[in-house]
Coordinates of C-alpha atoms in Angstrom, one line a residue:
M261 CA 20.4 14.5 -28.4
P262 CA 22.9 11.9 -29.8
D263 CA 21.7 10.0 -32.8
L264 CA 20.8 6.4 -32.3
P265 CA 23.6 3.8 -33.0
S266 CA 23.5 2.8 -36.6
K267 CA 25.5 0.6 -38.9
T268 CA 28.6 2.3 -40.2
A269 CA 31.4 1.5 -42.7
P270 CA 34.5 -0.1 -41.2
V271 CA 37.4 2.2 -40.5
T272 CA 40.6 1.6 -42.5
A273 CA 43.3 0.5 -40.2
G274 CA 46.9 -0.9 -40.3
P275 CA 47.9 -4.5 -40.2
R276 CA 45.7 -6.7 -37.9
P277 CA 47.1 -9.0 -35.3
A278 CA 47.4 -12.6 -36.4
A279 CA 44.7 -13.7 -33.9
S280 CA 41.2 -14.1 -35.3
P281 CA 38.9 -11.2 -34.5
P282 CA 36.3 -11.8 -31.7
P283 CA 32.9 -12.8 -32.8
T284 CA 30.4 -10.0 -33.3
A285 CA 26.9 -10.0 -32.0
R286 CA 25.5 -10.5 -35.4
T287 CA 27.6 -13.7 -36.2
T288 CA 26.8 -15.1 -32.7
E289 CA 23.1 -14.2 -33.2
T290 CA 22.9 -16.0 -36.6
S291 CA 24.5 -19.2 -35.3
A292 CA 22.8 -19.4 -31.9
G293 CA 19.5 -17.6 -32.5
K294 CA 17.6 -20.4 -34.2
T295 CA 18.3 -22.9 -31.5
E296 CA 18.8 -20.9 -28.3
A297 CA 16.4 -17.9 -28.7
P298 CA 13.1 -19.7 -28.1
R299 CA 14.4 -21.4 -24.9
V300 CA 15.8 -18.1 -23.7
A301 CA 12.6 -16.3 -24.4
V302 CA 10.6 -18.9 -22.4
A303 CA 13.1 -18.7 -19.5
S304 CA 12.7 -14.9 -19.5
L305 CA 8.9 -15.3 -19.5
V306 CA 9.0 -17.7 -16.6
G307 CA 11.0 -15.3 -14.5
T308 CA 8.9 -12.2 -15.3
T309 CA 5.7 -14.2 -14.6
I310 CA 7.0 -15.3 -11.2
E311 CA 8.2 -11.8 -10.3
Y312 CA 4.9 -10.2 -11.3
Y313 CA 2.9 -13.0 -9.7
D314 CA 4.6 -12.0 -6.4
F315 CA 3.8 -8.3 -7.1
A316 CA 0.2 -9.0 -8.1
V317 CA -0.4 -11.1 -5.0
Y318 CA 0.7 -8.2 -2.9
G319 CA -1.4 -5.8 -4.9
T320 CA -4.5 -7.9 -4.6
A321 CA -3.9 -8.6 -0.9
S322 CA -3.3 -4.9 -0.2
A323 CA -6.7 -4.2 -1.8
L324 CA -8.4 -7.0 0.2
V325 CA -6.8 -7.5 3.6
L326 CA -3.4 -5.9 4.3
G327 CA -4.9 -2.5 5.3
P328 CA -6.8 -3.7 8.4
A329 CA -4.2 -6.5 9.2
F330 CA -1.2 -4.3 9.3
F331 CA -2.6 -0.7 9.5
P332 CA -5.7 -0.9 11.6
S333 CA -7.8 2.3 11.7
G334 CA -11.3 3.3 12.4
N335 CA -11.4 4.9 8.9
A336 CA -11.4 2.4 6.0
T337 CA -10.0 5.0 3.6
V338 CA -7.0 5.6 5.9
S339 CA -6.3 1.9 6.1
S340 CA -6.5 1.6 2.3
L341 CA -4.3 4.6 1.8
A342 CA -1.7 3.1 4.2
A343 CA -1.8 -0.3 2.4
F344 CA -1.4 1.4 -1.0
L345 CA 1.4 3.6 0.3
T346 CA 3.2 0.4 1.2
F347 CA 2.5 -0.8 -2.3
A348 CA 4.0 2.5 -3.7
A349 CA 7.1 2.1 -1.4
A350 CA 8.2 -0.8 -3.6
F351 CA 8.2 1.5 -6.6
L352 CA 10.4 4.0 -4.7
S353 CA 13.1 1.4 -4.2
R354 CA 13.0 0.3 -7.8
P355 CA 15.5 2.9 -8.9
L356 CA 18.0 1.3 -6.5
G357 CA 17.3 -2.0 -8.3
V358 CA 18.1 -0.3 -11.6
V359 CA 21.4 0.9 -10.3
L360 CA 22.3 -2.4 -8.6
F361 CA 21.2 -4.9 -11.3
G362 CA 21.9 -2.5 -14.2
T363 CA 25.5 -2.4 -13.1
I364 CA 25.7 -6.1 -12.7
G365 CA 23.9 -6.7 -16.1
D366 CA 26.0 -4.2 -18.0
R367 CA 29.3 -5.2 -16.4
L368 CA 29.0 -8.9 -15.5
G369 CA 26.2 -10.2 -17.7
R370 CA 22.4 -10.2 -18.1
R371 CA 21.9 -13.7 -16.7
R372 CA 23.7 -13.1 -13.4
A373 CA 21.6 -10.1 -12.8
L374 CA 18.4 -12.0 -13.5
V375 CA 19.2 -14.9 -11.2
A376 CA 20.0 -12.5 -8.4
S377 CA 16.8 -10.5 -8.9
L378 CA 14.6 -13.5 -8.9
L379 CA 16.2 -14.9 -5.8
L380 CA 15.7 -11.6 -3.9
M381 CA 12.0 -11.4 -5.0
G382 CA 11.4 -15.0 -3.8
V383 CA 12.9 -14.4 -0.3
A384 CA 10.9 -11.1 0.1
T385 CA 7.6 -12.6 -1.0
V386 CA 7.8 -15.7 1.2
G387 CA 8.8 -13.4 4.0
V388 CA 5.5 -11.4 3.7
G389 CA 3.6 -14.7 3.9
L390 CA 5.3 -15.4 7.3
L391 CA 4.9 -12.0 8.9
P392 CA 3.0 -11.5 12.1
T393 CA 0.1 -9.0 11.9
Y394 CA -0.3 -5.8 13.9
E395 CA -2.5 -7.6 16.4
T396 CA 0.3 -9.9 17.2
A397 CA 3.5 -7.8 16.9
G398 CA 2.3 -4.2 17.1
L399 CA 4.3 -1.6 15.2
L400 CA 7.0 -4.2 14.3
A401 CA 4.5 -5.8 11.8
P402 CA 4.1 -2.8 9.4
V403 CA 7.8 -2.0 9.7
L404 CA 8.7 -5.5 8.6
L405 CA 6.1 -5.4 5.8
V406 CA 7.5 -2.1 4.4
T407 CA 11.1 -3.5 4.6
L408 CA 10.1 -6.6 2.6
R409 CA 8.2 -4.4 0.1
L410 CA 11.3 -2.3 -0.4
L411 CA 13.3 -5.5 -1.2
Q412 CA 10.6 -6.6 -3.7
G413 CA 11.0 -3.2 -5.3
V414 CA 14.7 -3.5 -5.6
S415 CA 14.2 -6.9 -7.3
M416 CA 11.7 -5.5 -9.8
G417 CA 14.1 -2.7 -10.7
G418 CA 16.4 -5.3 -12.2
E419 CA 13.9 -7.8 -13.6
W420 CA 12.3 -6.2 -16.6
G421 CA 15.3 -4.9 -18.3
G422 CA 17.3 -8.1 -18.0
A423 CA 14.4 -10.3 -19.1
V424 CA 13.6 -8.4 -22.3
L425 CA 17.3 -7.9 -23.1
L426 CA 18.2 -11.6 -22.7
A427 CA 15.3 -12.5 -25.1
A428 CA 16.0 -9.6 -27.5
E429 CA 19.7 -10.1 -27.7
H430 CA 19.3 -13.8 -28.5
A431 CA 16.6 -13.1 -31.2
P432 CA 17.2 -14.0 -34.9
P433 CA 17.4 -11.0 -37.3
G434 CA 14.1 -9.3 -38.0
R435 CA 12.3 -10.9 -35.0
R436 CA 13.6 -8.9 -32.1
A437 CA 10.3 -7.4 -31.0
L438 CA 8.6 -10.8 -31.3
Y439 CA 11.1 -12.5 -28.9
A440 CA 11.3 -9.5 -26.6
S441 CA 7.6 -9.4 -26.2
I442 CA 7.4 -12.9 -24.9
P443 CA 8.6 -12.0 -21.4
Q444 CA 6.5 -8.8 -21.7
A445 CA 3.5 -11.1 -21.3
G446 CA 4.8 -11.9 -17.8
P447 CA 2.9 -9.1 -15.9
S448 CA -0.5 -10.2 -17.2
L449 CA 0.3 -13.8 -16.8
G450 CA 1.5 -13.2 -13.2
F451 CA -1.8 -11.4 -12.5
L452 CA -3.8 -14.3 -14.0
L453 CA -1.7 -16.8 -11.9
S454 CA -2.3 -14.8 -8.8
T455 CA -6.0 -14.7 -9.5
A456 CA -6.1 -18.4 -10.2
V457 CA -4.8 -18.9 -6.6
I458 CA -6.7 -16.2 -4.8
L459 CA -10.2 -16.7 -6.3
P460 CA -10.4 -20.5 -5.3
T461 CA -9.0 -19.7 -1.9
L462 CA -11.6 -17.0 -1.4
N463 CA -14.4 -19.4 -2.5
I464 CA -13.1 -22.2 -0.3
V465 CA -12.4 -20.4 3.0
G466 CA -14.7 -17.4 2.5
R467 CA -13.8 -13.8 2.9
D468 CA -13.5 -14.0 6.7
G469 CA -11.1 -17.0 6.4
F470 CA -9.1 -15.3 3.8
V471 CA -8.7 -12.1 5.9
D472 CA -7.9 -14.2 9.0
W473 CA -5.2 -16.5 7.7
A474 CA -5.6 -17.8 4.1
W475 CA -4.2 -14.6 2.6
R476 CA -0.8 -16.1 3.4
I477 CA -1.2 -19.1 1.0
P478 CA -0.5 -17.2 -2.3
F479 CA 2.7 -15.7 -0.8
L480 CA 4.0 -19.0 0.5
L481 CA 3.3 -20.8 -2.8
S482 CA 5.8 -18.5 -4.4
T483 CA 8.5 -20.8 -2.9
V484 CA 7.7 -23.5 -5.5
L485 CA 7.6 -21.0 -8.4
V486 CA 10.9 -19.4 -7.5
V487 CA 12.7 -22.7 -7.3
V488 CA 11.4 -23.5 -10.8
G489 CA 12.3 -20.1 -12.1
L490 CA 15.9 -20.3 -10.8
W491 CA 16.4 -23.7 -12.3
V492 CA 15.1 -22.4 -15.7
R493 CA 17.3 -19.3 -15.7
T494 CA 20.5 -21.0 -14.7
T495 CA 20.2 -23.4 -17.7
V496 CA 20.2 -20.7 -20.4
S497 CA 23.3 -19.1 -22.0
E498 CA 24.5 -15.5 -21.6
S499 CA 23.4 -12.9 -24.1
P500 CA 25.5 -13.2 -27.3
V501 CA 25.5 -9.4 -27.6
F502 CA 27.0 -9.1 -24.2
D503 CA 29.6 -11.8 -24.9
A504 CA 30.5 -10.2 -28.2
T505 CA 31.0 -6.7 -26.7
A506 CA 32.8 -8.1 -23.7
N507 CA 35.2 -10.0 -26.0
R508 CA 35.7 -7.0 -28.1
T509 CA 36.8 -4.8 -25.2
T510 CA 39.5 -7.4 -24.2
Q511 CA 41.0 -7.6 -27.7
P512 CA 43.8 -5.2 -28.8
Q513 CA 42.2 -2.5 -30.9
P514 CA 43.8 -1.4 -34.3
A515 CA 45.2 2.1 -34.4
P516 CA 43.0 4.6 -36.3
A517 CA 43.9 5.4 -39.9
P518 CA 45.8 8.6 -40.4
G519 CA 43.9 11.5 -41.9
P520 CA 41.4 14.1 -41.0
A521 CA 38.8 13.5 -38.3
P522 CA 35.4 12.3 -39.6
A523 CA 32.7 14.8 -40.0
P524 CA 30.0 15.0 -37.2
G525 CA 27.1 12.6 -37.8
P526 CA 25.9 9.2 -37.0
A527 CA 29.4 7.7 -37.2
S528 CA 30.8 10.2 -34.6
A529 CA 27.8 9.5 -32.4
I530 CA 28.7 5.8 -32.4
A531 CA 32.3 6.6 -31.8
S532 CA 31.3 8.5 -28.7
A533 CA 29.4 5.5 -27.3
P534 CA 31.3 3.7 -24.6
A535 CA 33.5 0.9 -26.0
T536 CA 34.1 -0.6 -22.6
A537 CA 31.9 -1.3 -19.6
S538 CA 31.4 1.9 -17.6
R539 CA 32.2 1.5 -13.9
F540 CA 29.0 3.4 -13.1
P541 CA 26.6 2.8 -16.1
L542 CA 23.9 5.0 -14.7
V543 CA 26.2 8.0 -14.5
T544 CA 27.4 7.5 -18.0
L545 CA 23.8 7.0 -19.2
L546 CA 22.6 10.2 -17.8
K547 CA 25.5 12.2 -19.2
R548 CA 25.2 10.8 -22.7
Y549 CA 21.5 10.0 -23.2
P550 CA 19.4 12.1 -20.7
G551 CA 16.8 13.0 -23.4
R552 CA 16.4 9.3 -24.4
V553 CA 15.8 8.4 -20.8
L554 CA 13.2 11.1 -20.2
L555 CA 11.3 10.5 -23.5
G556 CA 11.5 6.7 -23.0
T557 CA 10.0 7.2 -19.5
G558 CA 7.2 9.3 -20.9
A559 CA 6.5 6.8 -23.7
A560 CA 5.7 4.1 -21.1
I561 CA 4.1 6.1 -18.4
G562 CA 0.5 6.0 -19.7
G563 CA 0.5 2.3 -20.2
S564 CA 1.8 1.8 -16.6
A565 CA -1.2 3.8 -15.3
V566 CA -3.7 1.8 -17.3
Y567 CA -2.2 -1.5 -16.0
Y568 CA -2.0 -0.6 -12.3
L569 CA -5.3 1.2 -12.1
T570 CA -7.1 -1.7 -13.8
I571 CA -5.2 -4.6 -12.2
V572 CA -4.7 -3.2 -8.7
Y573 CA -6.8 -0.2 -7.8
S574 CA -10.1 -1.0 -9.4
I575 CA -10.2 -4.4 -7.7
S576 CA -10.5 -2.5 -4.4
Y577 CA -12.4 0.5 -5.6
G578 CA -15.2 -1.4 -7.3
P579 CA -16.4 -3.4 -4.2
K580 CA -15.7 -0.7 -1.6
E581 CA -17.1 2.4 -3.3
L582 CA -19.6 1.0 -5.9
G583 CA -20.7 -2.3 -4.3
I584 CA -19.5 -4.4 -7.2
P585 CA -18.9 -8.0 -6.2
Q586 CA -15.2 -8.9 -5.7
N587 CA -15.4 -11.8 -8.1
T588 CA -16.9 -9.6 -10.8
M589 CA -13.9 -7.2 -10.6
L590 CA -11.3 -10.0 -10.6
T591 CA -13.0 -11.7 -13.5
A592 CA -13.2 -8.5 -15.6
A593 CA -9.6 -7.7 -15.0
S594 CA -8.6 -11.4 -15.7
V595 CA -10.5 -11.5 -19.0
G596 CA -9.0 -8.2 -20.1
A597 CA -5.5 -9.4 -19.2
A598 CA -6.0 -12.6 -21.1
A599 CA -7.1 -10.7 -24.2
G600 CA -4.0 -8.5 -24.0
I601 CA -1.8 -11.6 -23.8
A602 CA -3.6 -13.2 -26.8
I603 CA -2.6 -10.3 -29.0
T604 CA 0.9 -9.6 -27.6
L605 CA 2.8 -11.8 -30.0
P606 CA 0.9 -10.8 -33.2
V607 CA 1.3 -7.1 -32.2
A608 CA 5.1 -7.6 -31.7
K609 CA 5.3 -9.4 -35.0
L610 CA 3.6 -6.5 -36.7
S611 CA 6.0 -4.1 -35.2
D612 CA 8.9 -6.1 -36.6
R613 CA 7.3 -5.6 -40.0
I614 CA 6.1 -2.0 -40.0
G615 CA 8.1 -0.4 -37.1
R616 CA 7.6 0.2 -33.4
R617 CA 6.2 3.7 -33.5
P618 CA 3.2 3.1 -35.7
V619 CA 1.9 0.3 -33.5
M620 CA 2.7 2.1 -30.2
L621 CA 1.1 5.4 -31.4
A622 CA -2.1 3.5 -32.3
G623 CA -2.1 2.0 -28.8
A624 CA -1.5 5.4 -27.2
V625 CA -4.3 7.1 -29.2
G626 CA -6.7 4.2 -28.3
C627 CA -5.8 4.5 -24.6
V628 CA -6.4 8.3 -24.7
V629 CA -9.8 7.9 -26.3
W630 CA -10.9 4.8 -24.3
A631 CA -9.7 5.8 -20.8
V632 CA -12.9 7.6 -19.8
P633 CA -15.4 5.0 -21.2
M634 CA -13.4 2.2 -19.7
Y635 CA -13.6 3.5 -16.1
A636 CA -17.1 5.0 -16.7
S637 CA -18.2 1.4 -17.2
L638 CA -17.8 0.8 -13.4
S639 CA -20.9 3.1 -12.9
S640 CA -23.0 0.5 -14.6
R641 CA -22.1 -2.2 -12.0
D642 CA -22.8 -4.7 -14.8
G643 CA -20.2 -7.5 -15.0
L644 CA -20.5 -7.9 -18.8
V645 CA -20.2 -4.2 -19.5
I646 CA -17.2 -3.8 -17.2
T647 CA -15.5 -6.9 -18.7
G648 CA -16.0 -5.7 -22.2
A649 CA -14.7 -2.2 -21.4
Y650 CA -11.6 -3.6 -19.6
T651 CA -11.0 -6.0 -22.5
V652 CA -10.9 -3.2 -25.0
G653 CA -8.7 -1.1 -22.8
L654 CA -6.1 -3.8 -22.1
M655 CA -5.9 -4.7 -25.7
F656 CA -5.0 -1.0 -26.5
L657 CA -2.5 -1.4 -23.7
A658 CA -1.0 -4.4 -25.5
L659 CA -0.4 -2.2 -28.6
M660 CA 1.7 0.1 -26.5
F661 CA 3.5 -2.4 -24.3
S662 CA 4.3 -5.3 -26.7
P663 CA 6.7 -3.3 -28.9
V664 CA 8.1 -1.3 -26.0
A665 CA 10.1 -4.3 -24.9
A666 CA 12.3 -3.9 -28.0
F667 CA 11.8 -0.1 -28.4
L668 CA 13.4 1.0 -25.2
P669 CA 16.5 -1.3 -25.4
E670 CA 17.0 -0.1 -29.0
L671 CA 17.4 3.5 -27.8
F672 CA 20.8 2.7 -26.1
P673 CA 24.2 1.1 -26.9
A674 CA 25.0 -2.4 -25.7
R675 CA 27.2 -1.4 -22.7
L676 CA 24.5 0.8 -21.3
R677 CA 21.5 -1.1 -22.6
Y678 CA 20.5 -2.9 -19.4
T679 CA 20.7 0.3 -17.3
G680 CA 19.1 2.5 -20.0
A681 CA 16.1 0.3 -20.8
S682 CA 15.5 -0.5 -17.1
A683 CA 15.8 3.2 -16.0
A684 CA 13.2 4.3 -18.6
F685 CA 10.7 1.5 -17.9
I686 CA 11.1 1.6 -14.1
L687 CA 10.7 5.3 -13.9
A688 CA 7.5 5.1 -16.0
N689 CA 6.3 2.3 -13.7
T690 CA 7.1 4.3 -10.6
L691 CA 5.5 7.6 -11.7
G692 CA 2.7 6.2 -13.7
G693 CA 1.9 3.0 -11.9
G694 CA 3.3 3.0 -8.4
F695 CA 1.6 6.2 -7.3
A696 CA -1.6 5.6 -9.4
P697 CA -3.6 3.9 -6.6
L698 CA -2.6 6.6 -4.2
V699 CA -3.5 9.4 -6.6
A700 CA -6.8 7.6 -7.5
T701 CA -7.7 7.2 -3.9
W702 CA -7.1 10.9 -3.2
L703 CA -9.1 11.9 -6.3
N704 CA -12.1 9.8 -5.4
S705 CA -12.1 11.2 -1.9
H706 CA -12.8 14.6 -3.5
W707 CA -14.8 13.6 -6.6
E708 CA -16.8 10.5 -6.0
S709 CA -17.0 9.3 -9.6
P710 CA -15.0 6.7 -11.6
L711 CA -14.8 9.3 -14.4
V712 CA -11.8 10.9 -12.6
L713 CA -9.9 7.7 -13.1
G714 CA -10.5 8.0 -16.9
F715 CA -9.4 11.7 -17.0
Y716 CA -6.3 10.9 -14.9
T717 CA -5.3 7.9 -17.0
G718 CA -6.1 9.7 -20.3
T719 CA -3.8 12.6 -19.4
L720 CA -0.9 10.3 -18.8
C721 CA -1.6 8.4 -22.0
L722 CA -1.6 11.7 -23.9
L723 CA 1.8 12.4 -22.4
S724 CA 3.0 9.0 -23.8
L725 CA 1.6 9.9 -27.2
L726 CA 3.6 13.1 -27.3
C727 CA 6.8 11.4 -26.2
L728 CA 6.4 8.8 -28.8
L729 CA 6.0 11.5 -31.5
A730 CA 9.3 13.0 -30.3
L731 CA 11.3 9.7 -30.5
P732 CA 12.6 8.1 -33.7
E733 CA 11.8 4.7 -35.2
T734 CA 14.3 2.1 -33.9
R735 CA 13.3 -1.1 -35.7
D736 CA 16.5 -1.1 -37.9
Q737 CA 19.0 -0.3 -35.2
E738 CA 21.7 -2.9 -34.8
F739 CA 22.4 -4.5 -31.5
D740 CA 26.2 -5.2 -32.0
I741 CA 27.4 -1.9 -30.5

């Protein structure tokens, strides 16, 4: 497996052209980072929050109403499975988003990819809010729902990688994880925002009113959020790292110095990295860094399972199978998500000081140990017990997911970084998160105990722990190659 890109001594070359050399990512970073980086990080956060708000609204709606509205059946489990299968369909289309937006982001720029992905998500989400139900349109209704879900998935495939890259590549030296972690709070903020819309709507119109018509409100409100997000994203500058590498590829390159070829090692690994934008970044990525993609996917897979089983599946499972009030489950998940957000920046700052792996390993160990107690708390049916267990679990999740926003991009060179980071994270989300509600529903149809959720999640978190042990520390990797 190739070594990570690292700083090397300059190669001796003949006379340079009279023109000044193009700016490097480091010089651009130093001059622009102090003024631009905070604004870019906030813009990235706004975008990820909106995208995950849209996704969380669908996840909550699928748990509450979309099954009977679009997949009517005499069996409640079958309806729920159909709704969650539609939820999983969006994850199946995420790899297409990685290919599409990764190519745009690595060839044309991070910002262009992010604007396009946000616009696509907005159109798809508002479309769901306008759909006719099965009662009105018959089979056309679920077909249209699945189509819009696939478009949402394509959008999400390009969102995460671009958002964290734009923030990380603008970050001042030594603060990369801190800035990259800001958009990483978007998933939890998006869930909180969706809950802030759904809970009052439920309380005002009642469950019957929500099931009948008011479920559309959270989807339609996405229009306002997307307009704000597009305005914010179009006002920030392109990544200085992307600009520097793009400029470098258009400048005449000096001839190599005569003499023997360098010995194999980190320098030759850097030399083998693509100097120009690959026409098909994903193909180049899989040829050069297959081990990094697989291990990066494994490193994030356990956290994805924790997030989606807590935020999506348990909100449906608790009320339907255990008789826990809906508001209790939403409140427990919301408090836990807020606690995770509260420690996201301090955790990222710590990883900038001591490294990514120690922090992420601590989170993985915590998730392995806490997975069974966290979901076992559902058996108590006590709101305070469940809230406390979820809070601890989602804080362990923050230890894993706050540094990963810098860790995954640092595994790949600049011209493959959008595609590489997106591929690893999206595969982890698809395998560990997208299918988690389906797997959990099937497990609970055979073993009627929330303990199976803990064993399932703990196994995936153990896989993440092993992958993290196999990967190197990346804190000191430069971003200018």
